[in-house]
């Protein structure tokens, strides 16, 4: 009879889902011994648990709100000339000024061009922040740096003032060199067959525009860029001597970043004809139409900049973690997690004095942490101190909810009939779902805001709430019913 009840318990879909997730989590974590007989897993660790460095950069730019009686395009162009820097139109009433000015310095320039400065926020727009993030990620990946994270820190107004770069396994000198190094950009022209010859390097490119559609009206996407006068002369001479102006199709221009071809295309017929008689400093590299053309244009913009950021930055903070300190943090977090589980078990035992109730509660709590670790391993989320804090918080809130279920079922210390049991369990799960929704709402701003060091805490807490409500609480309700029936 008992074996049949155990078989029935483990065939229940709620318990079965829990068991399957536990098995899958163990497979995802994959605890095993490496070649040095050290126990290792698939979990990824951040700077808190291994050697590495972090650098926080501050943007020397500002987003300014304005009003003007002049045409907006004319106003922006004149402002850019007056300030001697790039001024990018963010929307109809805001511009991004890619140079460090304070509010009092900018006001006279706006007034002289028929405008009024309405608002001022240090930082860059979200579009420029995305570009900066892509440039840094591409630069870090090109250097072969693993376990690197680039997080832009954006305020409520959508203006990004800082970017934080974390690189595991890299010391501070290496980190500063990687961030500060600019790639070697080169333009070459095809001569005969597949042979090419050098035309100019990236230092001849004076400015790079944002991706846009062709000014010729073809609808193709591309990136406009400007050559210096000397660079334009060299470009014209190379185009003529190679035959690119006469036979563009057989004399393509190739753009290379660190000796890797990133763009190759012939001169347009209009440009080829123009270069026969005059130099041109304004060029447009077409990448095609549609979404694919737009995405390629975005990548080409990054490569034309050769790793150079569109705005100047300064180091606002930096730090590093030694290998021994990271190992110490890891050991302390492991001990803290074990102690938290033991203390939870002790408090629960003191309350109920019944091992058959305490043991399932602790095991369900531990299984929840195991499932979360499995998710972390699958999505390659880096473990750091806030993440561990989130796991411990899940441990505490999880046991609270199990207590709610147990107390609701054991109302007045009496084991209820099956029908009454189901009603009480349903009431307990409703209370838990309301509490879980409250936690999700409270954690959501923390997860969405670019507070890079706290994002892990919020995400893990939210994941724990979802796993608890969907998987572990229903399974516990079924298990505790079987135990109490005895």
GROMACS .gro file of N, CA and C in nm, residues 112-269:
model
  474
  112UNK      N    1   2.290   8.304  -2.970
  112UNK     CA    2   2.346   8.367  -3.089
  112UNK      C    3   2.293   8.305  -3.218
  113UNK      N    4   2.245   8.181  -3.211
  113UNK     CA    5   2.193   8.113  -3.329
  113UNK      C    6   2.040   8.110  -3.331
  114UNK      N    7   1.977   8.192  -3.246
  114UNK     CA    8   1.831   8.202  -3.247
  114UNK      C    9   1.762   8.093  -3.170
  115UNK      N   10   1.827   8.040  -3.068
  115UNK     CA   11   1.767   7.934  -2.988
  115UNK      C   12   1.772   7.964  -2.840
  116UNK      N   13   1.704   7.880  -2.763
  116UNK     CA   14   1.703   7.893  -2.617
  116UNK      C   15   1.734   7.759  -2.555
  117UNK      N   16   1.825   7.755  -2.462
  117UNK     CA   17   1.860   7.632  -2.392
  117UNK      C   18   1.753   7.605  -2.286
  118UNK      N   19   1.686   7.492  -2.295
  118UNK     CA   20   1.574   7.460  -2.207
  118UNK      C   21   1.615   7.363  -2.096
  119UNK      N   22   1.693   7.260  -2.130
  119UNK     CA   23   1.735   7.160  -2.030
  119UNK      C   24   1.877   7.116  -2.060
  120UNK      N   25   1.942   7.061  -1.958
  120UNK     CA   26   2.083   7.022  -1.972
  120UNK      C   27   2.108   6.895  -1.890
  121UNK      N   28   2.160   6.791  -1.954
  121UNK     CA   29   2.195   6.667  -1.884
  121UNK      C   30   2.330   6.617  -1.935
  122UNK      N   31   2.428   6.600  -1.846
  122UNK     CA   32   2.557   6.543  -1.889
  122UNK      C   33   2.537   6.400  -1.937
  123UNK      N   34   2.604   6.363  -2.046
  123UNK     CA   35   2.594   6.227  -2.097
  123UNK      C   36   2.563   6.225  -2.245
  124UNK      N   37   2.523   6.109  -2.295
  124UNK     CA   38   2.496   6.090  -2.436
  124UNK      C   39   2.358   6.026  -2.454
  125UNK      N   40   2.308   6.029  -2.577
  125UNK     CA   41   2.177   5.972  -2.606
  125UNK      C   42   2.185   5.819  -2.607
  126UNK      N   43   2.069   5.756  -2.604
  126UNK     CA   44   2.065   5.609  -2.601
  126UNK      C   45   2.123   5.549  -2.729
  127UNK      N   46   2.103   5.616  -2.844
  127UNK     CA   47   2.157   5.564  -2.970
  127UNK      C   48   2.310   5.565  -2.968
  128UNK      N   49   2.368   5.673  -2.919
  128UNK     CA   50   2.514   5.681  -2.910
  128UNK      C   51   2.567   5.583  -2.807
  129UNK      N   52   2.492   5.563  -2.698
  129UNK     CA   53   2.533   5.467  -2.595
  129UNK      C   54   2.538   5.326  -2.652
  130UNK      N   55   2.439   5.291  -2.735
  130UNK     CA   56   2.439   5.160  -2.800
  130UNK      C   57   2.560   5.145  -2.891
  131UNK      N   58   2.595   5.252  -2.963
  131UNK     CA   59   2.711   5.249  -3.051
  131UNK      C   60   2.839   5.229  -2.971
  132UNK      N   61   2.852   5.301  -2.861
  132UNK     CA   62   2.970   5.288  -2.775
  132UNK      C   63   2.983   5.146  -2.723
  133UNK      N   64   2.870   5.089  -2.681
  133UNK     CA   65   2.872   4.952  -2.630
  133UNK      C   66   2.917   4.853  -2.736
  134UNK      N   67   2.867   4.869  -2.859
  134UNK     CA   68   2.906   4.780  -2.968
  134UNK      C   69   3.055   4.794  -3.001
  135UNK      N   70   3.105   4.917  -3.002
  135UNK     CA   71   3.247   4.940  -3.032
  135UNK      C   72   3.334   4.873  -2.927
  136UNK      N   73   3.300   4.893  -2.800
  136UNK     CA   74   3.381   4.835  -2.692
  136UNK      C   75   3.374   4.683  -2.694
  137UNK      N   76   3.254   4.627  -2.718
  137UNK     CA   77   3.241   4.482  -2.723
  137UNK      C   78   3.322   4.424  -2.839
  138UNK      N   79   3.317   4.490  -2.955
  138UNK     CA   80   3.393   4.441  -3.070
  138UNK      C   81   3.543   4.450  -3.043
  139UNK      N   82   3.585   4.558  -2.981
  139UNK     CA   83   3.727   4.575  -2.950
  139UNK      C   84   3.774   4.470  -2.851
  140UNK      N   85   3.694   4.444  -2.748
  140UNK     CA   86   3.731   4.346  -2.646
  140UNK      C   87   3.734   4.206  -2.707
  141UNK      N   88   3.633   4.174  -2.790
  141UNK     CA   89   3.630   4.042  -2.854
  141UNK      C   90   3.749   4.023  -2.947
  142UNK      N   91   3.787   4.132  -3.019
  142UNK     CA   92   3.900   4.122  -3.110
  142UNK      C   93   4.030   4.095  -3.036
  143UNK      N   94   4.036   4.138  -2.911
  143UNK     CA   95   4.157   4.115  -2.830
  143UNK      C   96   4.157   3.977  -2.766
  144UNK      N   97   4.050   3.900  -2.790
  144UNK     CA   98   4.043   3.764  -2.736
  144UNK      C   99   4.016   3.757  -2.588
  145UNK      N  100   3.958   3.863  -2.532
  145UNK     CA  101   3.929   3.866  -2.388
  145UNK      C  102   3.797   3.795  -2.361
  146UNK      N  103   3.799   3.696  -2.272
  146UNK     CA  104   3.679   3.620  -2.238
  146UNK      C  105   3.613   3.678  -2.112
  147UNK      N  106   3.486   3.640  -2.092
  147UNK     CA  107   3.412   3.679  -1.972
  147UNK      C  108   3.416   3.829  -1.950
  148UNK      N  109   3.394   3.906  -2.057
  148UNK     CA  110   3.392   4.052  -2.047
  148UNK      C  111   3.248   4.101  -2.054
  149UNK      N  112   3.220   4.207  -1.978
  149UNK     CA  113   3.086   4.266  -1.979
  149UNK      C  114   3.099   4.416  -2.001
  150UNK      N  115   3.014   4.470  -2.087
  150UNK     CA  116   3.007   4.615  -2.109
  150UNK      C  117   2.866   4.659  -2.074
  151UNK      N  118   2.853   4.743  -1.974
  151UNK     CA  119   2.721   4.789  -1.928
  151UNK      C  120   2.716   4.941  -1.932
  152UNK      N  121   2.622   4.994  -2.008
  152UNK     CA  122   2.599   5.139  -2.005
  152UNK      C  123   2.507   5.171  -1.888
  153UNK      N  124   2.533   5.280  -1.822
  153UNK     CA  125   2.456   5.319  -1.703
  153UNK      C  126   2.371   5.440  -1.740
  154UNK      N  127   2.241   5.414  -1.757
  154UNK     CA  128   2.148   5.514  -1.809
  154UNK      C  129   2.052   5.560  -1.702
  155UNK      N  130   2.028   5.690  -1.697
  155UNK     CA  131   1.936   5.746  -1.600
  155UNK      C  132   1.792   5.738  -1.647
  156UNK      N  133   1.701   5.788  -1.566
  156UNK     CA  134   1.559   5.782  -1.598
  156UNK      C  135   1.524   5.864  -1.721
  157UNK      N  136   1.602   5.967  -1.750
  157UNK     CA  137   1.575   6.051  -1.866
  157UNK      C  138   1.624   5.992  -1.996
  158UNK      N  139   1.681   5.871  -1.991
  158UNK     CA  140   1.731   5.807  -2.113
  158UNK      C  141   1.868   5.856  -2.155
  159UNK      N  142   1.934   5.935  -2.070
  159UNK     CA  143   2.067   5.987  -2.099
  159UNK      C  144   2.171   5.901  -2.027
  160UNK      N  145   2.272   5.857  -2.100
  160UNK     CA  146   2.376   5.771  -2.045
  160UNK      C  147   2.500   5.854  -2.012
  161UNK      N  148   2.541   5.848  -1.886
  161UNK     CA  149   2.657   5.927  -1.845
  161UNK      C  150   2.782   5.842  -1.827
  162UNK      N  151   2.764   5.712  -1.801
  162UNK     CA  152   2.879   5.626  -1.773
  162UNK      C  153   2.866   5.494  -1.849
  163UNK      N  154   2.978   5.430  -1.872
  163UNK     CA  155   2.982   5.293  -1.922
  163UNK      C  156   3.084   5.218  -1.836
  164UNK      N  157   3.049   5.098  -1.795
  164UNK     CA  158   3.134   5.017  -1.708
  164UNK      C  159   3.178   4.893  -1.784
  165UNK      N  160   3.308   4.870  -1.789
  165UNK     CA  161   3.365   4.756  -1.859
  165UNK      C  162   3.431   4.665  -1.757
  166UNK      N  163   3.388   4.538  -1.755
  166UNK     CA  164   3.444   4.439  -1.663
  166UNK      C  165   3.511   4.329  -1.744
  167UNK      N  166   3.636   4.298  -1.710
  167UNK     CA  167   3.712   4.197  -1.783
  167UNK      C  168   3.777   4.101  -1.685
  168UNK      N  169   3.727   3.977  -1.685
  168UNK     CA  170   3.783   3.875  -1.598
  168UNK      C  171   3.915   3.824  -1.656
  169UNK      N  172   4.010   3.795  -1.566
  169UNK     CA  173   4.139   3.741  -1.608
  169UNK      C  174   4.232   3.843  -1.669
  170UNK      N  175   4.202   3.972  -1.651
  170UNK     CA  176   4.284   4.080  -1.709
  170UNK      C  177   4.325   4.175  -1.597
  171UNK      N  178   4.455   4.208  -1.590
  171UNK     CA  179   4.498   4.303  -1.487
  171UNK      C  180   4.469   4.446  -1.533
  172UNK      N  181   4.491   4.542  -1.444
  172UNK     CA  182   4.451   4.680  -1.471
  172UNK      C  183   4.527   4.739  -1.589
  173UNK      N  184   4.657   4.714  -1.599
  173UNK     CA  185   4.734   4.768  -1.711
  173UNK      C  186   4.683   4.715  -1.845
  174UNK      N  187   4.655   4.586  -1.850
  174UNK     CA  188   4.601   4.528  -1.973
  174UNK      C  189   4.464   4.585  -2.006
  175UNK      N  190   4.382   4.603  -1.903
  175UNK     CA  191   4.247   4.655  -1.924
  175UNK      C  192   4.252   4.796  -1.984
  176UNK      N  193   4.337   4.881  -1.930
  176UNK     CA  194   4.348   5.018  -1.982
  176UNK      C  195   4.403   5.018  -2.124
  177UNK      N  196   4.492   4.926  -2.153
  177UNK     CA  197   4.548   4.917  -2.287
  177UNK      C  198   4.443   4.872  -2.388
  178UNK      N  199   4.361   4.774  -2.349
  178UNK     CA  200   4.255   4.725  -2.438
  178UNK      C  201   4.153   4.834  -2.466
  179UNK      N  202   4.112   4.905  -2.361
  179UNK     CA  203   4.011   5.009  -2.377
  179UNK      C  204   4.066   5.124  -2.461
  180UNK      N  205   4.192   5.158  -2.441
  180UNK     CA  206   4.250   5.274  -2.508
  180UNK      C  207   4.303   5.246  -2.647
  181UNK      N  208   4.324   5.119  -2.683
  181UNK     CA  209   4.386   5.086  -2.811
  181UNK      C  210   4.289   5.105  -2.926
  182UNK      N  211   4.338   5.166  -3.035
  182UNK     CA  212   4.258   5.184  -3.154
  182UNK      C  213   4.307   5.087  -3.261
  183UNK      N  214   4.215   5.022  -3.331
  183UNK     CA  215   4.251   4.925  -3.433
  183UNK      C  216   4.312   4.992  -3.556
  184UNK      N  217   4.380   4.913  -3.639
  184UNK     CA  218   4.441   4.965  -3.762
  184UNK      C  219   4.342   4.949  -3.877
  185UNK      N  220   4.291   5.063  -3.925
  185UNK     CA  221   4.197   5.064  -4.036
  185UNK      C  222   4.270   5.103  -4.163
  186UNK      N  223   4.242   5.032  -4.272
  186UNK     CA  224   4.313   5.056  -4.398
  186UNK      C  225   4.218   5.042  -4.515
  187UNK      N  226   4.237   5.126  -4.616
  187UNK     CA  227   4.165   5.114  -4.742
  187UNK      C  228   4.265   5.072  -4.849
  188UNK      N  229   4.230   4.967  -4.923
  188UNK     CA  230   4.313   4.916  -5.031
  188UNK      C  231   4.230   4.911  -5.159
  189UNK      N  232   4.299   4.912  -5.273
  189UNK     CA  233   4.231   4.906  -5.402
  189UNK      C  234   4.280   4.784  -5.479
  190UNK      N  235   4.186   4.718  -5.548
  190UNK     CA  236   4.220   4.600  -5.627
  190UNK      C  237   4.291   4.643  -5.756
  191UNK      N  238   4.406   4.579  -5.784
  191UNK     CA  239   4.483   4.615  -5.903
  191UNK      C  240   4.459   4.513  -6.014
  192UNK      N  241   4.522   4.398  -6.004
  192UNK     CA  242   4.501   4.291  -6.102
  192UNK      C  243   4.463   4.164  -6.029
  193UNK      N  244   4.368   4.091  -6.088
  193UNK     CA  245   4.319   3.966  -6.028
  193UNK      C  246   4.274   3.995  -5.885
  194UNK      N  247   4.330   3.921  -5.789
  194UNK     CA  248   4.293   3.942  -5.649
  194UNK      C  249   4.398   4.021  -5.572
  195UNK      N  250   4.491   4.085  -5.643
  195UNK     CA  251   4.595   4.164  -5.579
  195UNK      C  252   4.541   4.303  -5.543
  196UNK      N  253   4.583   4.351  -5.428
  196UNK     CA  254   4.544   4.486  -5.386
  196UNK      C  255   4.666   4.564  -5.343
  197UNK      N  256   4.652   4.696  -5.344
  197UNK     CA  257   4.761   4.781  -5.296
  197UNK      C  258   4.706   4.885  -5.200
  198UNK      N  259   4.792   4.930  -5.110
  198UNK     CA  260   4.753   5.023  -5.005
  198UNK      C  261   4.713   5.159  -5.063
  199UNK      N  262   4.607   5.218  -5.007
  199UNK     CA  263   4.565   5.352  -5.045
  199UNK      C  264   4.587   5.449  -4.929
  200UNK      N  265   4.523   5.424  -4.817
  200UNK     CA  266   4.540   5.511  -4.700
  200UNK      C  267   4.498   5.439  -4.573
  201UNK      N  268   4.537   5.493  -4.459
  201UNK     CA  269   4.503   5.439  -4.328
  201UNK      C  270   4.391   5.521  -4.264
  202UNK      N  271   4.347   5.474  -4.151
  202UNK     CA  272   4.235   5.537  -4.083
  202UNK      C  273   4.260   5.678  -4.036
  203UNK      N  274   4.389   5.716  -4.020
  203UNK     CA  275   4.417   5.853  -3.973
  203UNK      C  276   4.382   5.958  -4.078
  204UNK      N  277   4.353   5.916  -4.202
  204UNK     CA  278   4.311   6.010  -4.307
  204UNK      C  279   4.160   6.036  -4.301
  205UNK      N  280   4.088   5.957  -4.220
  205UNK     CA  281   3.943   5.976  -4.203
  205UNK      C  282   3.921   6.074  -4.089
  206UNK      N  283   3.862   6.187  -4.120
  206UNK     CA  284   3.847   6.294  -4.019
  206UNK      C  285   3.715   6.284  -3.943
  207UNK      N  286   3.612   6.226  -4.005
  207UNK     CA  287   3.484   6.212  -3.935
  207UNK      C  288   3.403   6.099  -3.999
  208UNK      N  289   3.316   6.040  -3.918
  208UNK     CA  290   3.230   5.930  -3.963
  208UNK      C  291   3.087   5.964  -3.923
  209UNK      N  292   2.995   5.954  -4.017
  209UNK     CA  293   2.855   5.985  -3.990
  209UNK      C  294   2.780   5.861  -3.941
  210UNK      N  295   2.663   5.884  -3.889
  210UNK     CA  296   2.576   5.773  -3.850
  210UNK      C  297   2.517   5.708  -3.974
  211UNK      N  298   2.478   5.580  -3.968
  211UNK     CA  299   2.418   5.513  -4.084
  211UNK      C  300   2.296   5.589  -4.136
  212UNK      N  301   2.285   5.599  -4.266
  212UNK     CA  302   2.172   5.670  -4.327
  212UNK      C  303   2.147   5.610  -4.464
  213UNK      N  304   2.036   5.649  -4.524
  213UNK     CA  305   2.006   5.603  -4.659
  213UNK      C  306   2.072   5.693  -4.762
  214UNK      N  307   2.103   5.637  -4.875
  214UNK     CA  308   2.184   5.704  -4.977
  214UNK      C  309   2.125   5.840  -5.014
  215UNK      N  310   2.210   5.944  -5.018
  215UNK     CA  311   2.160   6.077  -5.058
  215UNK      C  312   2.115   6.080  -5.204
  216UNK      N  313   2.156   5.977  -5.282
  216UNK     CA  314   2.117   5.971  -5.424
  216UNK      C  315   1.971   5.928  -5.441
  217UNK      N  316   1.907   5.884  -5.331
  217UNK     CA  317   1.766   5.847  -5.338
  217UNK      C  318   1.741   5.704  -5.378
  218UNK      N  319   1.843   5.620  -5.377
  218UNK     CA  320   1.826   5.479  -5.414
  218UNK      C  321   1.761   5.397  -5.304
  219UNK      N  322   1.760   5.448  -5.182
  219UNK     CA  323   1.704   5.374  -5.069
  219UNK      C  324   1.803   5.282  -5.003
  220UNK      N  325   1.924   5.272  -5.058
  220UNK     CA  326   2.027   5.187  -4.998
  220UNK      C  327   2.085   5.252  -4.873
  221UNK      N  328   2.114   5.168  -4.776
  221UNK     CA  329   2.178   5.216  -4.653
  221UNK      C  330   2.329   5.225  -4.674
  222UNK      N  331   2.392   5.304  -4.590
  222UNK     CA  332   2.537   5.315  -4.597
  222UNK      C  333   2.589   5.410  -4.492
  223UNK      N  334   2.718   5.438  -4.497
  223UNK     CA  335   2.783   5.526  -4.399
  223UNK      C  336   2.865   5.631  -4.474
  224UNK      N  337   2.838   5.755  -4.444
  224UNK     CA  338   2.918   5.863  -4.501
  224UNK      C  339   3.039   5.892  -4.413
  225UNK      N  340   3.151   5.924  -4.476
  225UNK     CA  341   3.270   5.961  -4.400
  225UNK      C  342   3.350   6.065  -4.476
  226UNK      N  343   3.435   6.138  -4.405
  226UNK     CA  344   3.509   6.249  -4.462
  226UNK      C  345   3.658   6.221  -4.457
  227UNK      N  346   3.726   6.249  -4.569
  227UNK     CA  347   3.871   6.236  -4.576
  227UNK      C  348   3.937   6.373  -4.559
  228UNK      N  349   4.056   6.373  -4.507
  228UNK     CA  350   4.135   6.496  -4.503
  228UNK      C  351   4.171   6.535  -4.646
  229UNK      N  352   4.218   6.660  -4.666
  229UNK     CA  353   4.255   6.705  -4.800
  229UNK      C  354   4.366   6.618  -4.858
  230UNK      N  355   4.467   6.589  -4.777
  230UNK     CA  356   4.576   6.503  -4.824
  230UNK      C  357   4.525   6.363  -4.856
  231UNK      N  358   4.439   6.311  -4.768
  231UNK     CA  359   4.383   6.178  -4.791
  231UNK      C  360   4.300   6.173  -4.917
  232UNK      N  361   4.223   6.280  -4.945
  232UNK     CA  362   4.141   6.286  -5.065
  232UNK      C  363   4.227   6.284  -5.191
  233UNK      N  364   4.340   6.355  -5.185
  233UNK     CA  365   4.431   6.357  -5.300
  233UNK      C  366   4.492   6.219  -5.324
  234UNK      N  367   4.534   6.153  -5.218
  234UNK     CA  368   4.590   6.018  -5.230
  234UNK      C  369   4.484   5.922  -5.284
  235UNK      N  370   4.362   5.935  -5.236
  235UNK     CA  371   4.253   5.848  -5.279
  235UNK      C  372   4.224   5.866  -5.428
  236UNK      N  373   4.223   5.991  -5.474
  236UNK     CA  374   4.198   6.017  -5.615
  236UNK      C  375   4.309   5.957  -5.701
  237UNK      N  376   4.434   5.979  -5.662
  237UNK     CA  377   4.547   5.929  -5.740
  237UNK      C  378   4.545   5.775  -5.748
  238UNK      N  379   4.517   5.709  -5.634
  238UNK     CA  380   4.513   5.562  -5.632
  238UNK      C  381   4.400   5.509  -5.718
  239UNK      N  382   4.286   5.578  -5.718
  239UNK     CA  383   4.171   5.534  -5.797
  239UNK      C  384   4.200   5.544  -5.946
  240UNK      N  385   4.272   5.649  -5.986
  240UNK     CA  386   4.303   5.668  -6.128
  240UNK      C  387   4.409   5.568  -6.173
  241UNK      N  388   4.520   5.558  -6.098
  241UNK     CA  389   4.631   5.472  -6.140
  241UNK      C  390   4.595   5.324  -6.139
  242UNK      N  391   4.504   5.284  -6.052
  242UNK     CA  392   4.464   5.143  -6.046
  242UNK      C  393   4.363   5.106  -6.153
  243UNK      N  394   4.301   5.207  -6.213
  243UNK     CA  395   4.197   5.181  -6.312
  243UNK      C  396   4.058   5.175  -6.254
  244UNK      N  397   4.043   5.208  -6.126
  244UNK     CA  398   3.911   5.200  -6.061
  244UNK      C  399   3.814   5.302  -6.116
  245UNK      N  400   3.863   5.414  -6.168
  245UNK     CA  401   3.772   5.516  -6.222
  245UNK      C  402   3.722   5.478  -6.361
  246UNK      N  403   3.796   5.394  -6.431
  246UNK     CA  404   3.758   5.353  -6.567
  246UNK      C  405   3.679   5.222  -6.564
  247UNK      N  406   3.726   5.128  -6.482
  247UNK     CA  407   3.662   4.996  -6.474
  247UNK      C  408   3.637   4.962  -6.327
  248UNK      N  409   3.538   5.025  -6.266
  248UNK     CA  410   3.515   5.005  -6.121
  248UNK      C  411   3.489   4.861  -6.082
  249UNK      N  412   3.418   4.786  -6.166
  249UNK     CA  413   3.379   4.650  -6.129
  249UNK      C  414   3.498   4.558  -6.106
  250UNK      N  415   3.607   4.581  -6.178
  250UNK     CA  416   3.726   4.495  -6.166
  250UNK      C  417   3.832   4.555  -6.075
  251UNK      N  418   3.800   4.668  -6.013
  251UNK     CA  419   3.898   4.734  -5.925
  251UNK      C  420   3.825   4.783  -5.799
  252UNK      N  421   3.778   4.687  -5.722
  252UNK     CA  422   3.700   4.720  -5.602
  252UNK      C  423   3.787   4.783  -5.494
  253UNK      N  424   3.722   4.862  -5.411
  253UNK     CA  425   3.788   4.915  -5.292
  253UNK      C  426   3.759   4.821  -5.175
  254UNK      N  427   3.860   4.791  -5.098
  254UNK     CA  428   3.844   4.703  -4.981
  254UNK      C  429   3.882   4.779  -4.856
  255UNK      N  430   3.801   4.764  -4.752
  255UNK     CA  431   3.830   4.823  -4.622
  255UNK      C  432   3.867   4.712  -4.526
  256UNK      N  433   3.977   4.728  -4.455
  256UNK     CA  434   4.027   4.625  -4.365
  256UNK      C  435   4.045   4.683  -4.225
  257UNK      N  436   4.007   4.604  -4.125
  257UNK     CA  437   4.031   4.640  -3.986
  257UNK      C  438   4.117   4.531  -3.925
  258UNK      N  439   4.238   4.570  -3.883
  258UNK     CA  440   4.335   4.473  -3.831
  258UNK      C  441   4.354   4.356  -3.928
  259UNK      N  442   4.370   4.393  -4.057
  259UNK     CA  443   4.399   4.298  -4.167
  259UNK      C  444   4.283   4.205  -4.201
  260UNK      N  445   4.165   4.231  -4.149
  260UNK     CA  446   4.046   4.154  -4.182
  260UNK      C  447   3.953   4.239  -4.268
  261UNK      N  448   3.914   4.187  -4.386
  261UNK     CA  449   3.827   4.263  -4.477
  261UNK      C  450   3.689   4.279  -4.416
  262UNK      N  451   3.644   4.403  -4.403
  262UNK     CA  452   3.513   4.430  -4.345
  262UNK      C  453   3.417   4.489  -4.448
  263UNK      N  454   3.469   4.530  -4.564
  263UNK     CA  455   3.383   4.589  -4.667
  263UNK      C  456   3.457   4.584  -4.800
  264UNK      N  457   3.387   4.551  -4.906
  264UNK     CA  458   3.447   4.549  -5.040
  264UNK      C  459   3.339   4.581  -5.142
  265UNK      N  460   3.364   4.682  -5.224
  265UNK     CA  461   3.265   4.723  -5.324
  265UNK      C  462   3.333   4.811  -5.428
  266UNK      N  463   3.280   4.814  -5.551
  266UNK     CA  464   3.335   4.904  -5.653
  266UNK      C  465   3.291   5.047  -5.631
  267UNK      N  466   3.361   5.141  -5.694
  267UNK     CA  467   3.319   5.280  -5.691
  267UNK      C  468   3.187   5.294  -5.766
  268UNK      N  469   3.101   5.384  -5.720
  268UNK     CA  470   2.980   5.413  -5.797
  268UNK      C  471   3.019   5.485  -5.925
  269UNK      N  472   2.936   5.476  -6.026
  269UNK     CA  473   2.968   5.539  -6.155
  269UNK      C  474   2.984   5.690  -6.140
   0.00000   0.00000   0.00000
